[in-house]
mmCIF file of C-alpha atoms in Angstrom:
data_model
loop_
_atom_site.group_PDB
_atom_site.id
_atom_site.type_symbol
_atom_site.label_atom_id
_atom_site.label_comp_id
_atom_site.label_asym_id
_atom_site.label_seq_id
_atom_site.Cartn_x
_atom_site.Cartn_y
_atom_site.Cartn_z
ATOM 1 C CA UNK X 197 -1.070 -81.191 -50.997
ATOM 2 C CA UNK X 198 3.358 -80.040 -50.929
ATOM 3 C CA UNK X 199 5.406 -82.988 -52.271
ATOM 4 C CA UNK X 200 7.186 -83.242 -48.161
ATOM 5 C CA UNK X 201 10.581 -81.830 -48.362
ATOM 6 C CA UNK X 202 13.462 -84.743 -47.638
ATOM 7 C CA UNK X 203 14.891 -83.056 -44.494
ATOM 8 C CA UNK X 204 11.107 -83.677 -43.363
ATOM 9 C CA UNK X 205 12.414 -87.702 -42.948
ATOM 10 C CA UNK X 206 12.814 -88.592 -40.033
ATOM 11 C CA UNK X 207 14.260 -92.281 -39.371
ATOM 12 C CA UNK X 208 15.391 -94.105 -36.314
ATOM 13 C CA UNK X 209 17.627 -96.767 -35.301
ATOM 14 C CA UNK X 210 15.971 -98.979 -31.960
ATOM 15 C CA UNK X 211 18.975 -101.193 -30.724
ATOM 16 C CA UNK X 212 18.835 -104.414 -28.590
ATOM 17 C CA UNK X 213 20.784 -104.439 -25.543
ATOM 18 C CA UNK X 214 23.881 -106.404 -27.567
ATOM 19 C CA UNK X 215 23.858 -110.189 -25.288
ATOM 20 C CA UNK X 216 24.633 -112.039 -27.810
ATOM 21 C CA UNK X 217 25.097 -110.365 -31.718
ATOM 22 C CA UNK X 218 25.255 -112.523 -35.019
ATOM 23 C CA UNK X 219 25.408 -109.231 -36.872
ATOM 24 C CA UNK X 220 27.618 -106.444 -35.824
ATOM 25 C CA UNK X 221 24.549 -104.018 -35.130
ATOM 26 C CA UNK X 222 27.659 -100.464 -34.634
ATOM 27 C CA UNK X 223 28.401 -100.997 -38.448
ATOM 28 C CA UNK X 224 24.862 -101.922 -39.833
ATOM 29 C CA UNK X 225 23.907 -99.167 -37.682
ATOM 30 C CA UNK X 226 26.355 -97.123 -39.339
ATOM 31 C CA UNK X 227 25.916 -97.601 -42.579
ATOM 32 C CA UNK X 228 22.594 -96.850 -42.719
ATOM 33 C CA UNK X 229 22.769 -93.522 -41.077
ATOM 34 C CA UNK X 230 25.778 -92.038 -43.482
ATOM 35 C CA UNK X 231 23.079 -93.384 -46.837
ATOM 36 C CA UNK X 232 20.481 -93.133 -45.499
ATOM 37 C CA UNK X 233 21.851 -88.772 -44.061
ATOM 38 C CA UNK X 234 23.970 -88.855 -47.671
ATOM 39 C CA UNK X 235 19.931 -88.855 -49.059
ATOM 40 C CA UNK X 236 18.759 -86.064 -46.610
ATOM 41 C CA UNK X 237 17.346 -87.300 -44.094
ATOM 42 C CA UNK X 238 17.694 -87.074 -40.138
ATOM 43 C CA UNK X 239 18.996 -90.296 -37.843
ATOM 44 C CA UNK X 240 18.149 -90.636 -34.127
ATOM 45 C CA UNK X 241 19.419 -93.457 -32.476
ATOM 46 C CA UNK X 242 17.568 -95.280 -30.159
ATOM 47 C CA UNK X 243 14.568 -92.796 -30.806
ATOM 48 C CA UNK X 244 10.942 -94.308 -31.381
ATOM 49 C CA UNK X 245 9.788 -90.042 -31.724
ATOM 50 C CA UNK X 246 10.107 -90.216 -34.582
ATOM 51 C CA UNK X 247 8.731 -90.944 -38.794
ATOM 52 C CA UNK X 248 10.212 -94.228 -39.009
ATOM 53 C CA UNK X 249 11.982 -97.044 -37.467
ATOM 54 C CA UNK X 250 14.369 -99.502 -38.686
ATOM 55 C CA UNK X 251 15.084 -101.878 -35.066
ATOM 56 C CA UNK X 252 18.136 -103.403 -35.068
ATOM 57 C CA UNK X 253 19.043 -106.536 -33.136
ATOM 58 C CA UNK X 254 22.001 -108.883 -33.134
ATOM 59 C CA UNK X 255 19.775 -112.191 -32.813
ATOM 60 C CA UNK X 256 16.685 -113.786 -33.627
ATOM 61 C CA UNK X 257 15.240 -113.394 -30.138
ATOM 62 C CA UNK X 258 14.592 -109.148 -31.693
ATOM 63 C CA UNK X 259 14.546 -107.214 -27.850
ATOM 64 C CA UNK X 260 14.956 -104.044 -30.119
ATOM 65 C CA UNK X 261 11.344 -104.469 -31.149
ATOM 66 C CA UNK X 262 9.985 -106.259 -28.222
ATOM 67 C CA UNK X 263 11.400 -103.739 -25.453
ATOM 68 C CA UNK X 264 10.421 -100.568 -27.534
ATOM 69 C CA UNK X 265 7.319 -98.964 -27.781
ATOM 70 C CA UNK X 266 7.205 -97.743 -30.564
ATOM 71 C CA UNK X 267 3.800 -96.944 -33.297
ATOM 72 C CA UNK X 268 5.528 -95.434 -36.659
ATOM 73 C CA UNK X 269 6.427 -97.950 -39.457
ATOM 74 C CA UNK X 270 8.435 -99.677 -39.610
ATOM 75 C CA UNK X 271 12.105 -102.007 -40.894
ATOM 76 C CA UNK X 272 12.626 -105.476 -37.688
ATOM 77 C CA UNK X 273 15.911 -106.422 -38.650
ATOM 78 C CA UNK X 274 17.125 -110.110 -35.793
ATOM 79 C CA UNK X 275 20.690 -111.314 -36.442
ATOM 80 C CA UNK X 276 20.653 -111.540 -40.332
ATOM 81 C CA UNK X 277 17.082 -111.203 -40.682
ATOM 82 C CA UNK X 278 14.841 -107.781 -42.145
ATOM 83 C CA UNK X 279 11.591 -108.708 -41.922
ATOM 84 C CA UNK X 280 11.545 -112.687 -41.506
ATOM 85 C CA UNK X 281 12.930 -113.171 -44.339
ATOM 86 C CA UNK X 282 16.698 -114.058 -44.963
ATOM 87 C CA UNK X 283 19.721 -112.071 -46.027
ATOM 88 C CA UNK X 284 23.037 -112.238 -46.672
ATOM 89 C CA UNK X 285 25.353 -110.592 -43.457
ATOM 90 C CA UNK X 286 26.496 -108.470 -46.495
ATOM 91 C CA UNK X 287 22.936 -107.599 -48.312
ATOM 92 C CA UNK X 288 21.923 -106.119 -44.344
ATOM 93 C CA UNK X 289 22.784 -102.232 -45.137
ATOM 94 C CA UNK X 290 21.374 -102.706 -49.026
ATOM 95 C CA UNK X 291 18.789 -104.092 -48.302
ATOM 96 C CA UNK X 292 17.375 -102.026 -45.079
ATOM 97 C CA UNK X 293 18.270 -98.502 -46.200
ATOM 98 C CA UNK X 294 16.531 -99.865 -50.381
ATOM 99 C CA UNK X 295 13.315 -101.013 -47.599
ATOM 100 C CA UNK X 296 13.479 -96.902 -45.729
ATOM 101 C CA UNK X 297 12.890 -95.515 -49.146
ATOM 102 C CA UNK X 298 10.813 -97.581 -50.686
ATOM 103 C CA UNK X 299 8.395 -96.545 -47.314
ATOM 104 C CA UNK X 300 9.145 -93.352 -48.725
ATOM 105 C CA UNK X 301 8.586 -93.942 -52.520
ATOM 106 C CA UNK X 302 5.469 -95.630 -51.276
ATOM 107 C CA UNK X 303 4.115 -91.770 -49.318
ATOM 108 C CA UNK X 304 5.778 -89.316 -52.354
ATOM 109 C CA UNK X 305 3.514 -91.676 -55.081
ATOM 110 C CA UNK X 306 0.357 -91.400 -52.217
ATOM 111 C CA UNK X 307 0.666 -87.398 -52.113
ATOM 112 C CA UNK X 308 1.196 -86.740 -55.633
ATOM 113 C CA UNK X 309 -2.603 -88.709 -56.651
#
């Protein structure tokens, strides 16, 4: 098997409706998008036809995930939590990007074995 090209990494950021935001979803999404695109990934907004999804909800109701039918592997952000673990608001972008990178690194290890 050949090693996947980073340009094949297609990540979606799916937003909630924003009725009760406790975090700045737009700023967080922009930071995520900039970091991932710098890694050579493609990023789509509000699309689930991707290889990996970041559900970005402004509060703990988690509507981005609740009302979306994505089947790709995912990271779920609901207010200042990532996959139910509390994270300092200032660390959200870094932690989310780290999770995405870790997912792809694990895939690359599996391909090379």
